[in-house]
CSV table of C-alpha atoms and ligand atoms in Angstrom, one decimal:
chain,number,residue,atom,x,y,z
Q,1,MET,CA,-0.1,-0.5,0.2
Q,2,SER,CA,2.4,2.7,-1.6
Q,3,THR,CA,-0.2,5.7,-0.7
Q,4,LYS,CA,-0.6,4.8,2.6
Q,5,SER,CA,-0.9,8.4,4.6
Q,6,GLN,CA,2.2,9.3,7.1
Q,7,PHE,CA,2.6,11.9,9.6
Q,8,GLY,CA,4.6,14.6,8.0
Q,9,SER,CA,7.1,15.4,10.8
Q,10,LYS,CA,8.5,14.3,14.5
Q,11,ILE,CA,7.1,16.4,16.1
Q,12,GLY,CA,3.6,16.5,14.5
Q,13,LEU,CA,3.1,12.6,15.2
Q,14,ILE,CA,4.6,12.7,18.7
Q,15,ALA,CA,2.0,15.7,19.2
Q,16,ALA,CA,-0.8,13.5,17.6
Q,17,THR,CA,-0.5,10.8,19.6
Q,18,VAL,CA,0.3,13.0,22.9
Q,19,GLY,CA,-3.4,14.8,22.2
Q,20,SER,CA,-5.0,11.1,21.8
Q,21,ALA,CA,-3.4,9.9,25.4
Q,22,ILE,CA,-4.3,13.4,27.1
Q,23,GLY,CA,-8.2,13.4,27.8
Q,24,LEU,CA,-10.6,13.2,30.4
Q,25,GLY,CA,-8.6,10.8,32.0
Q,26,ASN,CA,-6.0,13.1,32.7
Q,27,VAL,CA,-8.1,16.0,33.7
Q,28,TRP,CA,-10.8,14.5,35.6
Q,29,ARG,CA,-10.3,10.8,36.3
Q,30,PHE,CA,-6.6,11.0,37.7
Q,31,PRO,CA,-7.5,13.8,40.1
Q,32,ALA,CA,-10.4,11.8,41.5
Q,33,GLU,CA,-8.5,8.6,41.6
Q,34,THR,CA,-5.7,10.3,43.6
Q,35,GLN,CA,-7.9,11.8,46.1
Q,36,ALA,CA,-9.5,8.3,46.8
Q,37,ASN,CA,-6.7,6.0,46.9
Q,38,GLY,CA,-3.5,8.3,49.0
Q,39,GLY,CA,-2.6,11.2,47.2
Q,40,ALA,CA,0.7,10.8,46.4
Q,41,ALA,CA,0.7,7.1,47.2
Q,42,PHE,CA,-1.3,6.7,44.1
Q,43,LEU,CA,0.5,8.9,42.2
Q,44,LEU,CA,3.8,6.7,42.5
Q,45,LEU,CA,2.1,3.3,42.0
Q,46,TYR,CA,0.6,5.5,38.8
Q,47,ILE,CA,4.3,6.7,37.4
Q,48,ALA,CA,5.1,2.8,38.3
Q,49,CYS,CA,2.4,1.1,36.5
Q,50,VAL,CA,3.0,4.0,33.4
Q,51,PHE,CA,6.3,2.6,33.3
Q,52,ILE,CA,6.5,-1.0,33.6
Q,53,LEU,CA,3.5,-1.9,31.7
Q,54,GLY,CA,2.2,0.9,29.8
Q,55,VAL,CA,5.1,1.9,27.7
Q,56,PRO,CA,6.0,-1.6,26.7
Q,57,VAL,CA,2.2,-2.3,25.8
Q,58,MET,CA,2.1,0.8,24.2
Q,59,LEU,CA,5.5,-0.6,22.1
Q,60,ALA,CA,3.4,-4.1,21.4
Q,61,GLU,CA,0.8,-2.0,19.9
Q,62,PHE,CA,3.1,0.4,18.1
Q,63,SER,CA,4.7,-2.4,16.7
Q,64,LEU,CA,1.8,-3.7,15.4
Q,65,GLY,CA,0.9,-0.5,13.2
Q,66,ARG,CA,3.9,0.1,12.2
Q,67,GLY,CA,4.9,-3.5,10.9
Q,68,GLY,CA,1.7,-4.0,9.9
Q,69,ARG,CA,1.0,-0.7,7.9
Q,70,SER,CA,-2.5,-0.9,8.2
Q,71,ASP,CA,-5.8,-0.5,10.2
Q,72,ALA,CA,-6.0,-2.4,13.3
Q,73,VAL,CA,-7.8,-5.5,11.7
Q,74,GLY,CA,-5.3,-5.6,8.6
Q,75,VAL,CA,-2.5,-5.4,10.9
Q,76,PHE,CA,-3.1,-8.5,11.8
Q,77,GLN,CA,-4.0,-10.1,9.0
Q,78,LYS,CA,-1.2,-9.2,7.3
Q,79,LEU,CA,1.1,-10.0,9.7
Q,80,SER,CA,-0.6,-13.8,10.0
Q,81,PRO,CA,-2.6,-14.1,6.9
Q,82,GLY,CA,-5.1,-17.0,7.1
Q,83,LYS,CA,-5.3,-16.7,11.2
Q,84,ALA,CA,-8.3,-15.8,13.3
Q,85,TRP,CA,-6.0,-13.0,15.1
Q,86,TRP,CA,-7.9,-10.4,13.3
Q,87,ILE,CA,-10.6,-10.5,15.5
Q,88,ILE,CA,-8.6,-8.6,18.2
Q,89,GLY,CA,-8.5,-6.0,15.9
Q,90,ALA,CA,-12.1,-6.1,15.0
Q,91,VAL,CA,-13.0,-5.7,18.9
Q,92,ALA,CA,-10.6,-2.9,19.0
Q,93,ILE,CA,-12.6,-1.4,16.4
Q,94,LEU,CA,-15.9,-2.0,18.2
Q,95,ALA,CA,-15.0,-0.7,21.2
Q,96,SER,CA,-13.8,2.7,19.6
Q,97,TYR,CA,-16.6,3.1,18.1
Q,98,LEU,CA,-18.8,2.9,21.1
Q,99,ILE,CA,-16.9,5.2,23.0
Q,100,LEU,CA,-16.9,7.2,20.5
Q,101,CYS,CA,-20.4,7.5,20.9
Q,102,TYR,CA,-21.0,8.4,24.5
Q,103,TYR,CA,-17.6,10.5,24.6
Q,104,MET,CA,-18.6,12.8,21.9
Q,105,VAL,CA,-21.6,13.7,24.3
Q,106,VAL,CA,-18.9,14.6,27.1
Q,107,ALA,CA,-17.1,16.7,24.5
Q,108,GLY,CA,-20.2,18.2,23.7
Q,109,TRP,CA,-20.6,19.3,27.6
Q,110,THR,CA,-17.1,20.4,27.6
Q,111,ALA,CA,-18.4,22.8,24.4
Q,112,GLU,CA,-21.2,23.9,26.3
Q,113,TYR,CA,-19.5,24.9,29.5
Q,114,LEU,CA,-17.2,27.1,27.3
Q,115,TRP,CA,-19.5,28.6,25.4
Q,116,GLN,CA,-21.5,29.8,28.8
Q,117,SER,CA,-18.2,31.2,30.5
Q,118,ILE,CA,-17.6,32.8,27.0
Q,119,THR,CA,-21.4,34.8,27.4
Q,120,GLY,CA,-21.2,34.5,31.3
Q,121,ASN,CA,-24.6,32.6,31.8
Q,122,LEU,CA,-22.8,29.6,33.9
Q,123,TYR,CA,-22.4,32.4,36.7
Q,124,GLU,CA,-25.3,34.3,37.0
Q,125,THR,CA,-26.7,32.2,40.3
Q,126,GLY,CA,-23.9,30.3,41.8
Q,127,THR,CA,-21.2,33.4,42.0
Q,128,SER,CA,-23.3,36.1,44.6
Q,129,LEU,CA,-24.0,32.8,46.7
Q,130,GLU,CA,-20.5,31.7,46.8
Q,131,GLN,CA,-19.4,35.0,47.5
Q,132,SER,CA,-21.8,35.6,50.1
Q,133,GLY,CA,-20.4,32.4,52.2
Q,134,ASP,CA,-23.2,30.5,51.7
Q,135,ILE,CA,-21.4,27.5,50.2
Q,136,GLY,CA,-24.0,25.3,50.5
Q,137,ALA,CA,-26.5,27.3,48.7
Q,138,ALA,CA,-23.7,27.6,45.8
Q,139,ASP,CA,-23.0,24.2,45.6
Q,140,ALA,CA,-26.4,23.9,45.0
Q,141,ALA,CA,-26.7,25.9,42.3
Q,142,PHE,CA,-23.9,24.7,40.2
Q,143,ALA,CA,-25.5,21.0,40.8
Q,144,ALA,CA,-28.8,22.1,39.8
Q,145,ARG,CA,-27.2,23.4,36.8
Q,146,MET,CA,-25.2,20.2,35.9
Q,147,ASN,CA,-28.1,18.5,36.4
Q,148,ASN,CA,-30.4,20.9,34.5
Q,149,TYR,CA,-28.2,20.9,31.6
Q,150,ILE,CA,-27.2,17.5,31.3
Q,151,CYS,CA,-30.4,16.0,31.5
Q,152,SER,CA,-32.5,18.6,29.1
Q,153,ASP,CA,-32.9,17.2,25.8
Q,154,VAL,CA,-32.5,19.7,23.1
Q,155,SER,CA,-29.3,22.0,24.0
Q,156,PRO,CA,-26.3,19.3,25.1
Q,157,LEU,CA,-27.7,17.5,21.4
Q,158,ILE,CA,-26.6,21.0,19.9
Q,159,PHE,CA,-23.4,21.2,21.2
Q,160,THR,CA,-22.8,17.3,20.7
Q,161,TYR,CA,-23.7,17.7,17.0
Q,162,ALA,CA,-21.2,20.9,16.7
Q,163,VAL,CA,-18.5,18.9,18.4
Q,164,ILE,CA,-19.5,16.2,15.7
Q,165,ALA,CA,-19.5,18.7,13.4
Q,166,VAL,CA,-15.7,19.9,13.9
Q,167,ASN,CA,-14.4,16.5,14.6
Q,168,ILE,CA,-15.6,16.0,10.4
Q,169,ILE,CA,-14.3,18.8,9.4
Q,170,VAL,CA,-10.4,17.9,11.1
Q,171,LEU,CA,-10.7,14.2,10.0
Q,172,LEU,CA,-11.8,15.4,6.2
Q,173,GLY,CA,-8.5,16.7,6.3
Q,174,GLY,CA,-6.9,13.5,6.6
Q,175,VAL,CA,-3.8,12.6,8.4
Q,176,GLN,CA,-1.2,15.2,7.8
Q,177,LYS,CA,-3.6,18.2,7.0
Q,178,GLY,CA,-6.2,17.0,9.2
Q,179,ILE,CA,-4.9,15.6,12.0
Q,180,GLU,CA,-1.5,16.4,12.3
Q,181,ARG,CA,-2.1,20.1,11.8
Q,182,LEU,CA,-4.6,20.1,14.7
Q,183,SER,CA,-2.6,18.7,17.0
Q,184,ASN,CA,0.3,20.7,16.5
Q,185,ILE,CA,-1.8,24.1,17.6
Q,186,MET,CA,-3.8,22.1,20.0
Q,187,MET,CA,-1.4,20.5,22.5
Q,188,PRO,CA,1.3,23.5,22.6
Q,189,LEU,CA,-2.3,25.7,23.6
Q,190,LEU,CA,-2.9,22.9,25.8
Q,191,PHE,CA,0.5,23.4,27.6
Q,192,VAL,CA,0.2,27.2,27.9
Q,193,LEU,CA,-3.7,27.3,29.6
Q,194,LEU,CA,-2.6,24.4,32.3
Q,195,LEU,CA,0.7,26.6,32.8
Q,196,ALA,CA,-1.6,29.7,32.9
Q,197,LEU,CA,-4.2,28.0,35.6
Q,198,CYS,CA,-1.3,26.2,37.7
Q,199,CYS,CA,0.4,29.9,38.5
Q,200,VAL,CA,-2.8,30.8,39.5
Q,201,THR,CA,-3.8,28.0,41.7
Q,202,LEU,CA,-0.8,27.6,43.2
Q,203,SER,CA,-0.4,31.1,44.3
Q,204,LEU,CA,-3.7,30.8,46.4
Q,205,PRO,CA,-3.5,30.7,50.1
Q,206,GLY,CA,-4.2,27.0,50.5
Q,207,ALA,CA,-1.7,25.9,48.2
Q,208,GLY,CA,0.6,24.2,50.8
Q,209,ALA,CA,-2.0,22.2,52.3
Q,210,GLY,CA,-3.4,21.2,49.1
Q,211,LEU,CA,0.1,20.3,47.8
Q,212,LYS,CA,0.7,18.3,51.0
Q,213,PHE,CA,-2.4,16.1,50.5
Q,214,PHE,CA,-1.1,15.7,46.8
Q,215,LEU,CA,2.8,15.1,47.2
Q,216,SER,CA,2.8,13.4,50.2
Q,217,PRO,CA,2.0,9.3,50.2
Q,218,ASP,CA,-0.4,7.4,52.4
Q,219,PHE,CA,1.2,4.3,52.1
Q,220,SER,CA,-1.5,2.7,54.2
Q,221,LYS,CA,-4.7,3.4,51.3
Q,222,ILE,CA,-2.3,1.1,49.1
Q,223,ASN,CA,-4.1,-2.4,48.5
Q,224,ALA,CA,-4.9,-4.7,45.9
Q,225,GLY,CA,-7.9,-2.6,44.7
Q,226,THR,CA,-5.3,0.6,44.7
Q,227,VAL,CA,-3.0,-1.2,42.6
Q,228,ILE,CA,-5.9,-2.7,39.9
Q,229,ASN,CA,-7.1,1.1,39.8
Q,230,ALA,CA,-3.6,2.4,38.7
Q,231,LEU,CA,-3.6,0.1,36.2
Q,232,GLY,CA,-7.4,0.5,35.1
Q,233,GLN,CA,-5.9,4.4,34.9
Q,234,THR,CA,-2.9,3.5,33.4
Q,235,PHE,CA,-4.9,1.8,30.4
Q,236,PHE,CA,-7.5,4.5,29.9
Q,237,SER,CA,-4.9,7.3,29.9
Q,238,LEU,CA,-2.3,5.9,27.9
Q,239,SER,CA,-5.1,4.8,25.3
Q,240,LEU,CA,-4.3,1.6,25.3
Q,241,GLY,CA,-6.3,-1.1,23.9
Q,242,MET,CA,-8.8,0.8,21.3
Q,243,GLY,CA,-6.7,0.5,18.1
Q,244,ILE,CA,-5.4,4.1,18.4
Q,245,LEU,CA,-2.2,3.4,18.9
Q,246,ILE,CA,-2.0,0.9,16.2
Q,247,THR,CA,-4.0,2.9,13.9
Q,248,TYR,CA,-1.4,6.0,14.4
Q,249,ALA,CA,1.7,4.0,14.2
Q,250,SER,CA,0.7,2.7,11.0
Q,251,TYR,CA,1.6,6.5,9.6
Q,252,TYR,CA,4.8,6.4,11.9
Q,253,PRO,CA,7.7,6.4,9.4
Q,254,ALA,CA,10.1,4.1,9.1
Q,255,ASP,CA,12.9,5.8,11.0
Q,256,THR,CA,10.5,7.0,14.2
Q,257,ARG,CA,12.5,5.7,17.1
Q,258,LEU,CA,9.5,3.9,18.8
Q,259,THR,CA,11.1,3.4,22.0
Q,260,ARG,CA,11.9,7.1,22.5
Q,261,THR,CA,7.9,8.0,21.2
Q,262,SER,CA,6.2,5.9,23.8
Q,263,VAL,CA,8.5,7.2,26.4
Q,264,ILE,CA,7.8,10.8,25.4
Q,265,VAL,CA,4.5,10.3,25.3
Q,266,SER,CA,3.6,8.7,28.8
Q,267,LEU,CA,5.8,11.2,30.2
Q,268,MET,CA,3.7,14.4,28.9
Q,269,SER,CA,0.4,12.4,29.5
Q,270,LEU,CA,2.1,12.2,33.3
Q,271,LEU,CA,3.2,15.5,33.1
Q,272,VAL,CA,-0.7,16.7,32.3
Q,273,ALA,CA,-1.8,14.7,35.4
Q,274,VAL,CA,0.5,15.9,37.8
Q,275,MET,CA,-0.4,19.7,36.4
Q,276,MET,CA,-3.6,18.8,36.6
Q,277,GLY,CA,-3.2,17.6,40.3
Q,278,CYS,CA,-1.0,20.9,41.2
Q,279,ILE,CA,-4.1,22.7,39.7
Q,280,ILE,CA,-7.3,20.6,41.5
Q,281,PHE,CA,-5.8,19.8,45.0
Q,282,PRO,CA,-4.7,23.5,46.2
Q,283,ALA,CA,-7.8,25.2,44.6
Q,284,VAL,CA,-10.4,22.9,46.5
Q,285,THR,CA,-8.4,23.1,49.5
Q,286,THR,CA,-8.0,26.7,49.6
Q,287,PHE,CA,-11.8,27.0,49.2
Q,288,GLY,CA,-12.9,24.1,51.6
Q,289,LEU,CA,-14.4,22.3,48.4
Q,290,ASP,CA,-12.3,18.9,49.0
Q,291,ARG,CA,-15.1,17.7,51.2
Q,292,HIS,CA,-16.5,15.9,48.4
Q,293,PRO,CA,-15.0,13.8,46.9
Q,294,LEU,CA,-13.4,14.4,43.6
Q,295,GLU,CA,-15.9,12.4,41.3
Q,296,GLY,CA,-15.6,12.8,37.3
Q,297,ALA,CA,-18.2,15.3,35.7
Q,298,THR,CA,-19.1,17.1,39.3
Q,299,LEU,CA,-15.6,17.8,39.9
Q,300,VAL,CA,-15.8,19.8,36.5
Q,301,PHE,CA,-18.7,20.8,36.2
Q,302,VAL,CA,-19.4,21.9,40.3
Q,303,THR,CA,-16.5,22.1,42.0
Q,304,LEU,CA,-14.3,24.1,39.5
Q,305,PRO,CA,-17.0,26.3,38.7
Q,306,GLU,CA,-17.1,26.9,42.3
Q,307,VAL,CA,-13.4,27.6,42.7
Q,308,PHE,CA,-13.6,30.3,39.7
Q,309,ALA,CA,-16.7,32.0,41.0
Q,310,GLN,CA,-14.5,33.1,44.0
Q,311,LEU,CA,-11.2,34.0,42.0
Q,312,PRO,CA,-11.2,37.6,40.6
Q,313,ALA,CA,-11.6,37.3,36.9
Q,314,THR,CA,-13.6,34.1,37.2
Q,315,GLN,CA,-14.9,34.7,33.3
Q,316,LEU,CA,-11.4,34.2,32.3
Q,317,TRP,CA,-10.3,31.3,33.9
Q,318,SER,CA,-13.4,29.5,33.5
Q,319,ILE,CA,-12.9,30.4,29.4
Q,320,VAL,CA,-9.1,29.0,30.3
Q,321,PHE,CA,-10.4,25.8,31.8
Q,322,PHE,CA,-13.2,25.0,29.4
Q,323,LEU,CA,-11.0,25.5,26.6
Q,324,LEU,CA,-8.3,23.2,28.2
Q,325,LEU,CA,-11.1,20.6,28.6
Q,326,PHE,CA,-12.2,20.9,24.7
Q,327,VAL,CA,-8.8,20.8,23.2
Q,328,ALA,CA,-8.4,18.0,25.5
Q,329,ALA,CA,-11.6,16.2,24.2
Q,330,LEU,CA,-11.1,16.8,20.7
Q,331,THR,CA,-7.9,15.3,20.2
Q,332,SER,CA,-8.9,12.5,21.8
Q,333,THR,CA,-12.2,12.0,19.5
Q,334,VAL,CA,-10.2,12.8,16.8
Q,335,SER,CA,-7.8,9.9,17.8
Q,336,ILE,CA,-10.6,7.2,18.0
Q,337,ALA,CA,-12.6,8.0,15.0
Q,338,GLU,CA,-9.2,7.6,13.0
Q,339,VAL,CA,-9.8,4.0,13.9
Q,340,SER,CA,-12.8,3.5,12.2
Q,341,ILE,CA,-12.1,5.7,9.5
Q,342,ALA,CA,-8.8,4.1,8.6
Q,343,PHE,CA,-10.5,0.6,8.6
Q,344,MET,CA,-13.2,1.6,6.1
Q,345,GLN,CA,-10.4,3.2,3.5
Q,346,ASP,CA,-8.5,0.3,4.0
Q,347,ARG,CA,-10.7,-2.6,4.2
Q,348,PHE,CA,-13.3,-1.1,1.2
Q,349,LYS,CA,-10.6,0.9,-0.9
Q,350,MET,CA,-12.8,4.0,-0.2
Q,351,SER,CA,-12.2,7.5,-0.3
Q,352,ARG,CA,-11.3,9.8,2.3
Q,353,VAL,CA,-14.5,11.6,2.6
Q,354,LYS,CA,-16.8,8.2,1.7
Q,355,SER,CA,-15.1,6.5,4.9
Q,356,CYS,CA,-15.4,9.5,6.8
Q,357,MET,CA,-19.1,10.5,6.3
Q,358,ILE,CA,-19.9,6.6,6.6
Q,359,VAL,CA,-18.2,6.7,9.9
Q,360,MET,CA,-19.2,10.0,11.4
Q,361,LEU,CA,-23.1,10.6,10.3
Q,362,PRO,CA,-24.0,7.8,12.4
Q,363,LEU,CA,-23.0,9.6,15.3
Q,364,PHE,CA,-25.7,12.1,15.4
Q,365,VAL,CA,-27.9,9.4,16.1
Q,366,LEU,CA,-26.1,7.6,18.3
Q,367,SER,CA,-24.7,10.1,19.8
Q,368,SER,CA,-27.8,11.7,20.5
Q,369,LEU,CA,-29.3,8.3,22.0
Q,370,CYS,CA,-26.3,8.3,24.4
Q,371,SER,CA,-27.3,12.0,25.3
Q,372,LEU,CA,-30.8,11.3,25.6
Q,373,SER,CA,-30.3,8.8,28.1
Q,374,PHE,CA,-30.1,11.2,30.9
Q,375,GLY,CA,-33.5,12.8,30.0
Q,376,SER,CA,-36.4,11.7,27.7
Q,377,LEU,CA,-34.5,8.1,27.2
Q,378,SER,CA,-33.8,7.6,30.9
Q,379,GLY,CA,-36.2,4.8,31.3
Q,380,VAL,CA,-34.2,2.9,29.1
Q,381,LYS,CA,-32.1,0.1,30.7
Q,382,ILE,CA,-29.2,-2.5,29.2
Q,383,PHE,CA,-28.8,-4.5,32.4
Q,384,ASP,CA,-30.2,-2.0,34.8
Q,385,MET,CA,-27.9,0.7,33.5
Q,386,SER,CA,-28.6,4.1,31.4
Q,387,ILE,CA,-27.6,3.7,27.4
Q,388,PHE,CA,-24.7,5.6,28.4
Q,389,ASP,CA,-23.6,4.2,31.8
Q,390,SER,CA,-23.8,0.8,29.7
Q,391,LEU,CA,-21.9,1.5,26.9
Q,392,ASP,CA,-19.1,3.2,29.3
Q,393,ALA,CA,-18.9,0.2,31.4
Q,394,PHE,CA,-19.1,-2.6,28.7
Q,395,THR,CA,-16.4,-1.0,26.9
Q,396,THR,CA,-13.9,-0.1,29.6
Q,397,ASN,CA,-14.4,-2.9,31.7
Q,398,VAL,CA,-14.8,-5.6,28.9
Q,399,LEU,CA,-14.1,-4.6,25.9
Q,400,LEU,CA,-10.6,-2.6,26.2
Q,401,PRO,CA,-8.9,-5.3,28.6
Q,402,MET,CA,-9.9,-7.6,26.1
Q,403,VAL,CA,-7.8,-5.7,23.3
Q,404,SER,CA,-5.1,-5.2,25.3
Q,405,MET,CA,-5.1,-8.9,26.4
Q,406,GLY,CA,-5.3,-10.5,22.9
Q,407,VAL,CA,-2.2,-7.3,21.4
Q,408,CYS,CA,-0.1,-8.7,24.8
Q,409,VAL,CA,-0.6,-12.5,23.4
Q,410,TYR,CA,-0.3,-12.2,20.1
Q,411,VAL,CA,2.7,-9.8,20.1
Q,412,GLY,CA,4.2,-11.8,22.6
Q,413,TRP,CA,4.0,-15.1,21.6
Q,414,PHE,CA,2.4,-15.5,17.9
Q,415,ALA,CA,3.4,-12.8,15.6
Q,416,PRO,CA,6.5,-13.2,13.6
Q,417,LYS,CA,9.4,-13.9,16.0
Q,418,SER,CA,11.2,-11.3,15.1
Q,419,LEU,CA,8.0,-8.1,14.8
Q,420,LEU,CA,9.2,-6.5,18.0
Q,421,LYS,CA,12.9,-6.7,17.6
Q,422,SER,CA,12.8,-5.4,14.2
Q,423,GLN,CA,10.5,-2.9,14.9
Q,424,ILE,CA,11.9,-1.2,18.3
Q,425,THR,CA,15.4,-1.4,16.5
Q,426,ASN,CA,14.2,-0.2,13.3
Q,427,ASP,CA,15.4,-3.2,11.5
Q,428,GLY,CA,18.4,-3.4,13.1
Q,429,THR,CA,19.7,0.4,12.2
Q,430,ILE,CA,19.5,1.4,16.5
Q,431,LYS,CA,20.4,-0.3,19.2
Q,432,SER,CA,18.2,-1.3,22.2
Q,433,ARG,CA,18.9,-2.7,25.3
Q,434,ILE,CA,14.9,-3.5,26.1
Q,435,THR,CA,13.6,-5.6,23.7
Q,436,SER,CA,14.3,-8.4,26.3
Q,437,ILE,CA,12.8,-6.6,29.3
Q,438,VAL,CA,9.6,-5.7,26.7
Q,439,LEU,CA,8.9,-9.3,25.6
Q,440,VAL,CA,9.7,-10.6,28.8
Q,441,ILE,CA,6.5,-8.2,30.3
Q,442,ILE,CA,4.4,-8.3,27.1
Q,443,ARG,CA,4.7,-12.2,27.6
Q,444,TYR,CA,4.1,-12.8,31.2
Q,445,LEU,CA,3.8,-10.0,33.6
Q,446,ALA,CA,0.7,-8.1,31.6
Q,447,PRO,CA,-1.4,-10.6,31.0
Q,448,VAL,CA,-1.2,-11.3,34.5
Q,449,LEU,CA,-2.4,-8.0,35.5
Q,450,ILE,CA,-4.9,-7.7,32.7
Q,451,ALA,CA,-6.7,-10.8,34.1
Q,452,ALA,CA,-6.5,-9.5,37.3
Q,453,ILE,CA,-8.3,-6.0,36.0
Q,454,MET,CA,-10.8,-8.4,34.6
Q,455,ILE,CA,-11.6,-10.8,37.4
Q,456,SER,CA,-11.6,-7.7,39.8
Q,457,LYS,CA,-14.3,-5.9,37.5
Q,458,PHE,CA,-16.6,-9.1,37.9
Q,459,VAL,CA,-15.6,-9.9,41.6
T,501,LIG,N1,-6.1,8.4,27.1
T,501,LIG,C1,-7.7,8.9,26.7
T,501,LIG,C2,-8.1,9.9,27.6
T,501,LIG,O1,-7.3,9.9,28.9
T,501,LIG,C3,-8.3,8.3,26.5
T,501,LIG,C4,-9.4,8.3,25.3
T,501,LIG,C5,-8.6,8.7,24.1
T,501,LIG,C6,-11.1,8.2,25.3
T,501,LIG,C7,-9.8,9.0,22.8
T,501,LIG,C8,-11.6,8.6,24.2
T,501,LIG,C9,-11.0,8.9,23.6
T,501,LIG,O2,-9.4,10.3,28.4
């Protein structure tokens, strides 16, 4: 396939891969997990998981993608023709598409909050309550706002459709002119926004106490459950098991150093998580908002607006934060949509435009169902959960671990013997001392730990 697209520059391919990894996992999942699991103790555990497990599994996905130079199904068919291993890729595509359906809705929420920050509507009621010291009432006002918004039928749909439309525009541009260009602009922007917010929160009066919680480990909180959470966070946050890294690596030039790329991507993702910790813990401690668990959606849509309401230049910081969140979500949605688009394009030899439309247009219906599952469709239950929650649970608890397990077993035991080695060393042109360690991890340690995650989800 000589016409296969490639990223145009080293910076571009790193920006795109980092863009995929940095998402809501870093911004709201990480602080919540850290608060629940012993602060710095969880951070240390997470760092260990990222390097011991995350980097090797990422290398396995990169090797598949660049070694097979095809979509997530095609790589298995090329490397092991006539065998059934392609099913792993098919599950990855299914998982990524299901995630896409509900992630678009969440990305829509971030867009709406950005818009409401720009217009100032977000702070109409809560701010005065907050400033008058009636924290309970302010809390209730912001929480009610989030509930009213998420559970209403029309406006979340409008914002979800807008995000789908932006995705289509980017994805129609293809790998270099669409994804790479977007990432080259958005990733530096994301870091600038993060730095600005860090400066503000670190100068708050409660910064010391907040940082103390975040950076002093309480090892008594570490148990088997914490380890499982850290492992789950590693897989989700590094975008493993979604077919994204396989697809992106198929666009890497032959001279890309895979080990270096995987370490840079992991470090950047970690850095963003740590910076988010430096933003959130000082902020919630200063304003006494650490009394609630820092749960995902509530953290970003209720707790943080409460923080901004008490800062001078409320609107500015709110815009900065929701822009950051939107950028993080957008580069992730683009990466996960590309998995299915690449599949359509490679498999059915379709044009970019056609494959893009076939993948993206159904989202207007499917994401609507997810969004309405908080409103008119809240009565529709699958396994006792709303449409949105059941998709989330089914993908993160079942499909993603299955794919990661499949990738490790295949690359570790059944792929052509030289795949990992030749990919890590760029066909022997660069030295690598870690190939055998990576192989041991992929063969033994990773499958055992992934099995532990799977079992724990059902017990
Ligand atoms: N790593 C991403 C995150 O942290 C995971 C993800 C990627 C989710 C793409 C959805 C789409 O949010």
